[in-house]
């Protein structure tokens, strides 16, 4: 309850200080007339240097959607994923976003439907705007819902944008993600997520995020509800063509937790308690059509079985050296070399990723 009160307090503060609403999707309608079709494709080549070197071509994302404004004060946004790469268990196209927004008041916007959680800096970025091909491992593994994934069905309140000193987003969702409709029951499962950012001067901002999720026990061996607690801080400073930003996320799961899912792995649900945290720091510089990028990240876990005090620690660190090339406003070429280390065992798992993205 204390965590919920903290989130609500942040939202109330945002309601009074925010003045202009911003989009909760990857884009916003540019016209009040007609349906706008949009999307992007991301074919890539992945070379993984493990015990044996492997290489394969694949599509990281192939997304298509429609959006538009409805006079007066309403808008809609729908986005489908057609590539199985990020969700190998899907046999065909599946829903990502589908929400209707009420925009009458610029300082107080409401959206209902399926949308991405607004937690932290990197998760809140559109996938077609990421500076590296992969998201940070701590973001992948700590910002998903109860059953993994970073989207859910519910209601969101938001206001403010990058031009305002303060903006906010807060959502109440089912807690199971967009793929499990049959289990939805807000009386026994829910997720509350809040994010506030403050921009004291141009080019500098600070962000704070929090989430509390709960659902019924996933096993007869557990009597209490499964719950997840997340909180995080992020900051960014930009000056002309130079930008540096970073983020820290802390998480605790009780009853059950998901392991894996970061760096394109499949998440596995396990029983017990997990305490985990992670961070990343990134720097980049844009010179004409070229943008060199460097990211350093770390992810640490401590796991214990139900009814046991025995724990094991694991940590991993990763350096990403990248170059982004922008031939035009709709095309981007990305090259990333990922140097990874894991403790206590040194595992050879570096990777070379090359991707081209086209938006339409």
mmCIF file of C-alpha atoms in Angstrom:
data_model
loop_
_atom_site.group_PDB
_atom_site.id
_atom_site.type_symbol
_atom_site.label_atom_id
_atom_site.label_comp_id
_atom_site.label_asym_id
_atom_site.label_seq_id
_atom_site.Cartn_x
_atom_site.Cartn_y
_atom_site.Cartn_z
ATOM 1 C CA UNK A 1 0.000 0.000 0.000
ATOM 2 C CA UNK A 2 2.856 2.394 0.781
ATOM 3 C CA UNK A 3 4.304 1.910 -2.699
ATOM 4 C CA UNK A 4 0.900 2.551 -4.284
ATOM 5 C CA UNK A 5 0.518 5.801 -2.321
ATOM 6 C CA UNK A 6 3.946 6.949 -3.533
ATOM 7 C CA UNK A 7 2.972 6.346 -7.167
ATOM 8 C CA UNK A 8 -0.377 8.117 -6.739
ATOM 9 C CA UNK A 9 1.365 11.104 -5.127
ATOM 10 C CA UNK A 10 3.718 11.420 -8.089
ATOM 11 C CA UNK A 11 0.764 11.338 -10.465
ATOM 12 C CA UNK A 12 -1.138 14.042 -8.576
ATOM 13 C CA UNK A 13 1.946 16.249 -8.673
ATOM 14 C CA UNK A 14 2.197 15.691 -12.426
ATOM 15 C CA UNK A 15 -1.469 16.590 -12.953
ATOM 16 C CA UNK A 16 -0.936 20.048 -11.496
ATOM 17 C CA UNK A 17 2.389 20.857 -13.167
ATOM 18 C CA UNK A 18 2.052 19.338 -16.648
ATOM 19 C CA UNK A 19 0.582 21.418 -19.457
ATOM 20 C CA UNK A 20 0.870 19.544 -22.758
ATOM 21 C CA UNK A 21 0.095 15.871 -23.395
ATOM 22 C CA UNK A 22 2.331 13.625 -25.467
ATOM 23 C CA UNK A 23 1.826 10.396 -27.327
ATOM 24 C CA UNK A 24 1.982 6.974 -25.682
ATOM 25 C CA UNK A 25 2.599 5.247 -29.020
ATOM 26 C CA UNK A 26 5.633 5.226 -31.295
ATOM 27 C CA UNK A 27 4.164 8.106 -33.320
ATOM 28 C CA UNK A 28 1.223 10.497 -33.465
ATOM 29 C CA UNK A 29 -1.244 11.231 -36.278
ATOM 30 C CA UNK A 30 -0.050 14.133 -38.417
ATOM 31 C CA UNK A 31 -3.448 14.944 -39.884
ATOM 32 C CA UNK A 32 -7.085 15.070 -38.861
ATOM 33 C CA UNK A 33 -8.180 13.455 -42.111
ATOM 34 C CA UNK A 34 -8.093 9.783 -43.091
ATOM 35 C CA UNK A 35 -6.360 6.692 -41.799
ATOM 36 C CA UNK A 36 -2.559 6.805 -41.663
ATOM 37 C CA UNK A 37 -0.701 3.557 -42.317
ATOM 38 C CA UNK A 38 2.761 3.304 -40.784
ATOM 39 C CA UNK A 39 5.361 0.731 -39.881
ATOM 40 C CA UNK A 40 8.968 -0.382 -40.157
ATOM 41 C CA UNK A 41 11.065 -3.460 -40.915
ATOM 42 C CA UNK A 42 14.387 -4.465 -39.363
ATOM 43 C CA UNK A 43 16.217 -7.237 -41.245
ATOM 44 C CA UNK A 44 19.582 -8.106 -39.741
ATOM 45 C CA UNK A 45 22.513 -10.491 -39.635
ATOM 46 C CA UNK A 46 23.529 -11.888 -36.230
ATOM 47 C CA UNK A 47 26.946 -13.499 -35.724
ATOM 48 C CA UNK A 48 27.370 -15.121 -32.288
ATOM 49 C CA UNK A 49 30.811 -16.107 -31.021
ATOM 50 C CA UNK A 50 30.124 -18.923 -28.564
ATOM 51 C CA UNK A 51 31.847 -22.280 -28.227
ATOM 52 C CA UNK A 52 31.059 -22.466 -31.925
ATOM 53 C CA UNK A 53 30.480 -19.438 -34.131
ATOM 54 C CA UNK A 54 26.999 -19.228 -35.634
ATOM 55 C CA UNK A 55 25.433 -16.744 -38.054
ATOM 56 C CA UNK A 56 21.915 -16.226 -39.353
ATOM 57 C CA UNK A 57 19.745 -13.683 -41.147
ATOM 58 C CA UNK A 58 16.449 -12.755 -39.496
ATOM 59 C CA UNK A 59 13.899 -10.016 -38.980
ATOM 60 C CA UNK A 60 14.068 -8.516 -35.510
ATOM 61 C CA UNK A 61 10.818 -6.644 -36.070
ATOM 62 C CA UNK A 62 8.311 -6.297 -38.915
ATOM 63 C CA UNK A 63 5.563 -4.009 -37.676
ATOM 64 C CA UNK A 64 2.633 -2.364 -39.363
ATOM 65 C CA UNK A 65 -0.142 -0.239 -37.932
ATOM 66 C CA UNK A 66 -2.793 2.385 -38.490
ATOM 67 C CA UNK A 67 -3.565 5.564 -36.568
ATOM 68 C CA UNK A 68 -5.678 8.654 -36.896
ATOM 69 C CA UNK A 69 -7.653 11.438 -35.257
ATOM 70 C CA UNK A 70 -11.416 11.387 -34.860
ATOM 71 C CA UNK A 71 -13.090 14.790 -34.581
ATOM 72 C CA UNK A 72 -13.401 15.809 -31.960
ATOM 73 C CA UNK A 73 -10.944 15.065 -29.143
ATOM 74 C CA UNK A 74 -10.370 11.351 -29.867
ATOM 75 C CA UNK A 75 -7.603 9.413 -31.609
ATOM 76 C CA UNK A 76 -6.744 5.754 -32.185
ATOM 77 C CA UNK A 77 -3.536 3.737 -32.591
ATOM 78 C CA UNK A 78 -3.120 0.062 -33.613
ATOM 79 C CA UNK A 79 0.181 -1.796 -34.117
ATOM 80 C CA UNK A 80 0.798 -5.437 -35.123
ATOM 81 C CA UNK A 81 3.986 -7.495 -35.006
ATOM 82 C CA UNK A 82 4.435 -9.913 -37.934
ATOM 83 C CA UNK A 83 7.925 -11.241 -37.111
ATOM 84 C CA UNK A 84 8.269 -14.271 -34.776
ATOM 85 C CA UNK A 85 11.857 -13.388 -33.872
ATOM 86 C CA UNK A 86 11.104 -11.580 -30.595
ATOM 87 C CA UNK A 87 8.204 -13.957 -29.767
ATOM 88 C CA UNK A 88 9.090 -17.401 -31.190
ATOM 89 C CA UNK A 89 5.984 -19.036 -29.670
ATOM 90 C CA UNK A 90 3.684 -16.959 -31.884
ATOM 91 C CA UNK A 91 2.582 -18.674 -35.088
ATOM 92 C CA UNK A 92 1.396 -15.530 -36.853
ATOM 93 C CA UNK A 93 0.902 -11.779 -36.520
ATOM 94 C CA UNK A 94 -0.117 -10.674 -33.032
ATOM 95 C CA UNK A 95 -1.330 -7.541 -31.306
ATOM 96 C CA UNK A 96 1.052 -5.100 -29.667
ATOM 97 C CA UNK A 97 -0.787 -1.796 -29.266
ATOM 98 C CA UNK A 98 -4.456 -0.965 -29.723
ATOM 99 C CA UNK A 99 -5.782 1.992 -27.754
ATOM 100 C CA UNK A 100 -8.204 4.880 -27.992
ATOM 101 C CA UNK A 101 -7.181 8.254 -26.537
ATOM 102 C CA UNK A 102 -9.219 11.185 -25.290
ATOM 103 C CA UNK A 103 -7.310 14.415 -25.957
ATOM 104 C CA UNK A 104 -9.673 17.219 -24.967
ATOM 105 C CA UNK A 105 -7.362 18.548 -22.254
ATOM 106 C CA UNK A 106 -3.726 18.903 -23.260
ATOM 107 C CA UNK A 107 -2.567 18.667 -19.638
ATOM 108 C CA UNK A 108 -4.598 15.507 -18.979
ATOM 109 C CA UNK A 109 -4.764 12.805 -21.635
ATOM 110 C CA UNK A 110 -6.427 9.405 -21.171
ATOM 111 C CA UNK A 111 -5.859 6.211 -23.167
ATOM 112 C CA UNK A 112 -7.691 2.863 -22.870
ATOM 113 C CA UNK A 113 -6.606 -0.393 -24.509
ATOM 114 C CA UNK A 114 -3.337 -2.227 -25.035
ATOM 115 C CA UNK A 115 -0.112 -0.218 -24.730
ATOM 116 C CA UNK A 116 3.503 -0.400 -23.611
ATOM 117 C CA UNK A 117 4.376 0.152 -19.972
ATOM 118 C CA UNK A 118 6.005 3.513 -19.302
ATOM 119 C CA UNK A 119 8.861 2.545 -17.023
ATOM 120 C CA UNK A 120 12.297 4.061 -17.395
ATOM 121 C CA UNK A 121 14.045 5.772 -20.251
ATOM 122 C CA UNK A 122 14.994 2.969 -22.637
ATOM 123 C CA UNK A 123 11.727 1.023 -22.483
ATOM 124 C CA UNK A 124 9.776 4.223 -23.147
ATOM 125 C CA UNK A 125 11.700 4.797 -26.385
ATOM 126 C CA UNK A 126 10.142 3.632 -29.633
ATOM 127 C CA UNK A 127 11.807 0.458 -30.927
ATOM 128 C CA UNK A 128 12.657 2.204 -34.201
ATOM 129 C CA UNK A 129 14.539 4.941 -32.281
ATOM 130 C CA UNK A 130 16.860 2.802 -30.138
ATOM 131 C CA UNK A 131 20.538 3.715 -30.412
ATOM 132 C CA UNK A 132 21.647 0.073 -30.106
ATOM 133 C CA UNK A 133 20.099 -2.976 -31.760
ATOM 134 C CA UNK A 134 19.399 -4.697 -28.452
ATOM 135 C CA UNK A 135 17.886 -3.130 -25.385
ATOM 136 C CA UNK A 136 19.865 -3.391 -22.159
ATOM 137 C CA UNK A 137 19.564 -6.717 -20.360
ATOM 138 C CA UNK A 138 18.327 -5.117 -17.128
ATOM 139 C CA UNK A 139 15.556 -3.376 -19.093
ATOM 140 C CA UNK A 140 14.555 -6.584 -20.903
ATOM 141 C CA UNK A 141 14.410 -8.691 -17.754
ATOM 142 C CA UNK A 142 13.133 -6.256 -15.127
ATOM 143 C CA UNK A 143 10.528 -4.152 -16.940
ATOM 144 C CA UNK A 144 8.209 -6.881 -18.233
ATOM 145 C CA UNK A 145 4.866 -7.820 -16.708
ATOM 146 C CA UNK A 146 4.087 -10.728 -14.416
ATOM 147 C CA UNK A 147 4.404 -13.200 -17.273
ATOM 148 C CA UNK A 148 7.003 -11.309 -19.261
ATOM 149 C CA UNK A 149 6.426 -8.833 -22.047
ATOM 150 C CA UNK A 150 6.296 -5.056 -21.790
ATOM 151 C CA UNK A 151 2.705 -4.417 -22.869
ATOM 152 C CA UNK A 152 -0.602 -4.858 -21.092
ATOM 153 C CA UNK A 153 -4.285 -3.931 -21.252
ATOM 154 C CA UNK A 154 -5.648 -1.146 -19.086
ATOM 155 C CA UNK A 155 -5.972 2.602 -18.703
ATOM 156 C CA UNK A 156 -3.262 5.250 -18.798
ATOM 157 C CA UNK A 157 -3.207 8.909 -17.738
ATOM 158 C CA UNK A 158 -0.415 11.125 -19.051
ATOM 159 C CA UNK A 159 0.605 14.690 -19.738
ATOM 160 C CA UNK A 160 3.568 16.859 -20.643
ATOM 161 C CA UNK A 161 6.321 16.437 -23.230
ATOM 162 C CA UNK A 162 9.998 17.231 -23.737
ATOM 163 C CA UNK A 163 9.256 20.972 -23.846
ATOM 164 C CA UNK A 164 7.727 20.971 -20.352
ATOM 165 C CA UNK A 165 9.556 21.116 -17.063
ATOM 166 C CA UNK A 166 7.627 18.094 -15.804
ATOM 167 C CA UNK A 167 5.621 15.284 -17.386
ATOM 168 C CA UNK A 168 4.045 12.085 -16.124
ATOM 169 C CA UNK A 169 2.485 8.771 -17.096
ATOM 170 C CA UNK A 170 0.568 6.391 -14.854
ATOM 171 C CA UNK A 171 -1.330 3.224 -15.756
ATOM 172 C CA UNK A 172 -3.537 0.570 -14.174
ATOM 173 C CA UNK A 173 -3.425 -2.687 -16.141
ATOM 174 C CA UNK A 174 -4.501 -6.322 -15.853
ATOM 175 C CA UNK A 175 -1.005 -7.535 -15.079
ATOM 176 C CA UNK A 176 -0.904 -10.531 -17.444
ATOM 177 C CA UNK A 177 0.192 -8.939 -20.719
ATOM 178 C CA UNK A 178 -1.701 -8.688 -23.993
ATOM 179 C CA UNK A 179 -1.716 -12.413 -24.782
ATOM 180 C CA UNK A 180 -3.563 -13.841 -21.744
ATOM 181 C CA UNK A 181 -7.083 -12.453 -21.705
ATOM 182 C CA UNK A 182 -8.852 -15.335 -19.958
ATOM 183 C CA UNK A 183 -7.119 -14.772 -16.595
ATOM 184 C CA UNK A 184 -7.802 -11.065 -16.301
ATOM 185 C CA UNK A 185 -9.389 -10.105 -12.979
ATOM 186 C CA UNK A 186 -8.444 -6.767 -11.413
ATOM 187 C CA UNK A 187 -9.675 -8.022 -8.036
ATOM 188 C CA UNK A 188 -6.908 -10.632 -7.927
ATOM 189 C CA UNK A 189 -4.293 -9.412 -10.418
ATOM 190 C CA UNK A 190 -3.193 -5.932 -11.419
ATOM 191 C CA UNK A 191 -0.189 -3.772 -12.183
ATOM 192 C CA UNK A 192 0.273 -0.094 -11.332
ATOM 193 C CA UNK A 193 3.065 1.724 -13.156
ATOM 194 C CA UNK A 194 4.123 5.358 -12.828
ATOM 195 C CA UNK A 195 6.813 7.551 -14.350
ATOM 196 C CA UNK A 196 7.695 11.207 -13.815
ATOM 197 C CA UNK A 197 10.426 13.219 -15.555
ATOM 198 C CA UNK A 198 11.783 16.623 -14.607
ATOM 199 C CA UNK A 199 13.674 18.956 -16.960
ATOM 200 C CA UNK A 200 15.159 21.813 -14.893
ATOM 201 C CA UNK A 201 17.103 23.274 -17.844
ATOM 202 C CA UNK A 202 17.183 22.611 -21.560
ATOM 203 C CA UNK A 203 19.205 19.523 -22.363
ATOM 204 C CA UNK A 204 19.087 18.029 -18.853
ATOM 205 C CA UNK A 205 16.373 15.834 -17.384
ATOM 206 C CA UNK A 206 15.864 13.361 -14.527
ATOM 207 C CA UNK A 207 13.327 10.543 -14.413
ATOM 208 C CA UNK A 208 11.848 8.294 -11.717
ATOM 209 C CA UNK A 209 9.707 5.185 -12.255
ATOM 210 C CA UNK A 210 7.915 2.692 -10.019
ATOM 211 C CA UNK A 211 5.682 -0.350 -10.413
ATOM 212 C CA UNK A 212 3.800 -2.733 -8.170
ATOM 213 C CA UNK A 213 2.245 -5.911 -9.631
ATOM 214 C CA UNK A 214 0.340 -8.722 -7.962
ATOM 215 C CA UNK A 215 -1.429 -11.936 -9.010
ATOM 216 C CA UNK A 216 -2.624 -15.197 -7.405
ATOM 217 C CA UNK A 217 -0.034 -17.841 -6.434
ATOM 218 C CA UNK A 218 1.413 -19.674 -9.424
ATOM 219 C CA UNK A 219 2.019 -22.858 -7.391
ATOM 220 C CA UNK A 220 0.378 -24.790 -4.536
ATOM 221 C CA UNK A 221 3.747 -24.575 -2.755
ATOM 222 C CA UNK A 222 3.238 -20.815 -2.327
ATOM 223 C CA UNK A 223 0.498 -19.411 -0.083
ATOM 224 C CA UNK A 224 0.961 -15.693 -0.674
ATOM 225 C CA UNK A 225 0.260 -13.877 -3.930
ATOM 226 C CA UNK A 226 3.037 -13.472 -6.442
ATOM 227 C CA UNK A 227 4.177 -9.868 -6.550
ATOM 228 C CA UNK A 228 6.741 -7.731 -8.292
ATOM 229 C CA UNK A 229 8.196 -4.437 -7.092
ATOM 230 C CA UNK A 230 10.207 -2.253 -9.440
ATOM 231 C CA UNK A 231 11.727 1.178 -9.089
ATOM 232 C CA UNK A 232 14.283 3.045 -11.128
ATOM 233 C CA UNK A 233 15.990 6.336 -11.880
ATOM 234 C CA UNK A 234 17.366 7.707 -15.130
ATOM 235 C CA UNK A 235 19.066 10.883 -16.317
ATOM 236 C CA UNK A 236 20.137 12.432 -19.608
ATOM 237 C CA UNK A 237 22.294 15.337 -20.693
ATOM 238 C CA UNK A 238 22.583 16.535 -24.279
ATOM 239 C CA UNK A 239 24.599 19.369 -25.779
ATOM 240 C CA UNK A 240 24.430 20.029 -29.505
ATOM 241 C CA UNK A 241 25.238 16.687 -31.153
ATOM 242 C CA UNK A 242 26.540 14.983 -27.998
ATOM 243 C CA UNK A 243 24.319 12.965 -25.669
ATOM 244 C CA UNK A 244 24.952 10.881 -22.568
ATOM 245 C CA UNK A 245 22.346 9.099 -20.461
ATOM 246 C CA UNK A 246 21.961 6.228 -18.050
ATOM 247 C CA UNK A 247 19.473 4.284 -16.000
ATOM 248 C CA UNK A 248 19.338 2.156 -12.845
ATOM 249 C CA UNK A 249 16.578 -0.406 -12.138
ATOM 250 C CA UNK A 250 15.950 -2.436 -8.995
ATOM 251 C CA UNK A 251 13.510 -5.328 -8.743
ATOM 252 C CA UNK A 252 12.224 -7.880 -6.259
ATOM 253 C CA UNK A 253 9.972 -10.842 -7.105
ATOM 254 C CA UNK A 254 8.274 -13.005 -4.484
ATOM 255 C CA UNK A 255 6.414 -16.253 -5.132
ATOM 256 C CA UNK A 256 7.715 -16.659 -8.672
ATOM 257 C CA UNK A 257 9.998 -14.825 -11.031
ATOM 258 C CA UNK A 258 11.101 -14.936 -14.656
ATOM 259 C CA UNK A 259 14.676 -15.760 -15.555
ATOM 260 C CA UNK A 260 16.125 -15.066 -18.979
ATOM 261 C CA UNK A 261 14.499 -13.100 -21.765
ATOM 262 C CA UNK A 262 17.279 -10.559 -22.064
ATOM 263 C CA UNK A 263 19.504 -10.455 -25.155
ATOM 264 C CA UNK A 264 16.802 -12.301 -27.122
ATOM 265 C CA UNK A 265 16.536 -15.356 -24.864
ATOM 266 C CA UNK A 266 13.245 -16.977 -23.831
ATOM 267 C CA UNK A 267 12.024 -16.132 -20.327
ATOM 268 C CA UNK A 268 11.536 -19.070 -17.913
ATOM 269 C CA UNK A 269 9.248 -18.867 -14.862
ATOM 270 C CA UNK A 270 10.719 -20.224 -11.584
ATOM 271 C CA UNK A 271 9.503 -20.398 -7.987
ATOM 272 C CA UNK A 272 11.243 -18.573 -5.183
ATOM 273 C CA UNK A 273 12.485 -15.089 -4.485
ATOM 274 C CA UNK A 274 14.637 -12.994 -6.748
ATOM 275 C CA UNK A 275 16.402 -9.748 -5.964
ATOM 276 C CA UNK A 276 17.954 -8.173 -9.026
ATOM 277 C CA UNK A 277 19.239 -4.848 -10.206
ATOM 278 C CA UNK A 278 20.965 -3.473 -13.253
ATOM 279 C CA UNK A 279 22.177 -0.364 -14.968
ATOM 280 C CA UNK A 280 23.456 1.004 -18.236
ATOM 281 C CA UNK A 281 25.293 4.132 -19.327
ATOM 282 C CA UNK A 282 25.445 5.278 -22.947
ATOM 283 C CA UNK A 283 27.229 8.014 -24.865
ATOM 284 C CA UNK A 284 26.831 8.997 -28.516
ATOM 285 C CA UNK A 285 27.770 11.737 -30.927
ATOM 286 C CA UNK A 286 26.004 12.633 -34.173
ATOM 287 C CA UNK A 287 28.209 13.918 -36.988
ATOM 288 C CA UNK A 288 26.344 14.443 -40.273
ATOM 289 C CA UNK A 289 24.957 11.003 -41.152
ATOM 290 C CA UNK A 290 27.195 9.089 -38.735
ATOM 291 C CA UNK A 291 26.602 8.363 -35.059
ATOM 292 C CA UNK A 292 29.158 6.373 -33.029
ATOM 293 C CA UNK A 293 27.706 4.831 -29.838
ATOM 294 C CA UNK A 294 29.169 3.241 -26.715
ATOM 295 C CA UNK A 295 27.143 1.511 -23.988
ATOM 296 C CA UNK A 296 28.279 -0.174 -20.769
ATOM 297 C CA UNK A 297 25.753 -2.207 -18.797
ATOM 298 C CA UNK A 298 25.555 -4.569 -15.859
ATOM 299 C CA UNK A 299 22.949 -6.965 -14.495
ATOM 300 C CA UNK A 300 23.082 -8.712 -11.091
ATOM 301 C CA UNK A 301 20.805 -11.319 -9.511
ATOM 302 C CA UNK A 302 20.502 -13.143 -6.182
ATOM 303 C CA UNK A 303 18.089 -16.079 -6.164
ATOM 304 C CA UNK A 304 16.639 -18.216 -3.371
ATOM 305 C CA UNK A 305 14.265 -21.174 -3.380
ATOM 306 C CA UNK A 306 10.943 -21.105 -1.516
ATOM 307 C CA UNK A 307 11.506 -22.017 2.139
ATOM 308 C CA UNK A 308 15.289 -21.934 1.816
ATOM 309 C CA UNK A 309 17.959 -19.444 2.805
ATOM 310 C CA UNK A 310 20.406 -20.759 0.206
ATOM 311 C CA UNK A 311 21.158 -18.209 -2.479
ATOM 312 C CA UNK A 312 23.466 -17.959 -5.446
ATOM 313 C CA UNK A 313 24.783 -14.771 -6.999
ATOM 314 C CA UNK A 314 25.328 -14.080 -10.655
ATOM 315 C CA UNK A 315 26.327 -10.981 -12.543
ATOM 316 C CA UNK A 316 27.002 -10.053 -16.135
ATOM 317 C CA UNK A 317 28.539 -7.022 -17.793
ATOM 318 C CA UNK A 318 28.422 -5.977 -21.381
ATOM 319 C CA UNK A 319 30.150 -3.418 -23.615
ATOM 320 C CA UNK A 320 28.461 -2.411 -26.869
ATOM 321 C CA UNK A 321 30.434 -0.571 -29.541
ATOM 322 C CA UNK A 322 28.164 0.709 -32.268
ATOM 323 C CA UNK A 323 27.883 2.858 -35.349
ATOM 324 C CA UNK A 324 24.607 4.211 -36.716
ATOM 325 C CA UNK A 325 24.395 5.529 -40.277
ATOM 326 C CA UNK A 326 21.436 7.567 -41.543
ATOM 327 C CA UNK A 327 21.377 7.663 -45.376
ATOM 328 C CA UNK A 328 18.045 9.553 -45.231
ATOM 329 C CA UNK A 329 15.146 10.312 -42.881
ATOM 330 C CA UNK A 330 13.555 6.880 -43.351
ATOM 331 C CA UNK A 331 16.561 4.549 -43.392
ATOM 332 C CA UNK A 332 19.078 3.611 -40.699
ATOM 333 C CA UNK A 333 21.990 1.167 -40.740
ATOM 334 C CA UNK A 334 23.288 -0.139 -37.394
ATOM 335 C CA UNK A 335 26.432 -2.137 -36.627
ATOM 336 C CA UNK A 336 27.028 -3.357 -33.047
ATOM 337 C CA UNK A 337 29.838 -5.400 -31.550
ATOM 338 C CA UNK A 338 28.888 -6.747 -28.115
ATOM 339 C CA UNK A 339 31.623 -7.805 -25.715
ATOM 340 C CA UNK A 340 30.126 -9.722 -22.766
ATOM 341 C CA UNK A 341 31.569 -11.047 -19.528
ATOM 342 C CA UNK A 342 29.812 -13.081 -16.845
ATOM 343 C CA UNK A 343 30.814 -13.872 -13.274
ATOM 344 C CA UNK A 344 31.612 -16.321 -11.706
ATOM 345 C CA UNK A 345 32.295 -18.083 -15.021
ATOM 346 C CA UNK A 346 33.870 -16.408 -18.020
ATOM 347 C CA UNK A 347 31.655 -17.413 -20.927
ATOM 348 C CA UNK A 348 32.485 -16.688 -24.523
ATOM 349 C CA UNK A 349 29.306 -15.077 -25.840
ATOM 350 C CA UNK A 350 30.296 -12.026 -27.865
ATOM 351 C CA UNK A 351 28.210 -11.035 -30.870
ATOM 352 C CA UNK A 352 28.335 -8.942 -34.023
ATOM 353 C CA UNK A 353 24.960 -7.539 -35.139
ATOM 354 C CA UNK A 354 24.227 -5.703 -38.374
ATOM 355 C CA UNK A 355 20.775 -4.287 -39.084
ATOM 356 C CA UNK A 356 19.091 -2.059 -41.642
ATOM 357 C CA UNK A 357 15.808 -0.343 -40.795
ATOM 358 C CA UNK A 358 13.319 1.234 -43.155
ATOM 359 C CA UNK A 359 10.294 3.185 -41.912
ATOM 360 C CA UNK A 360 7.185 3.991 -43.911
#
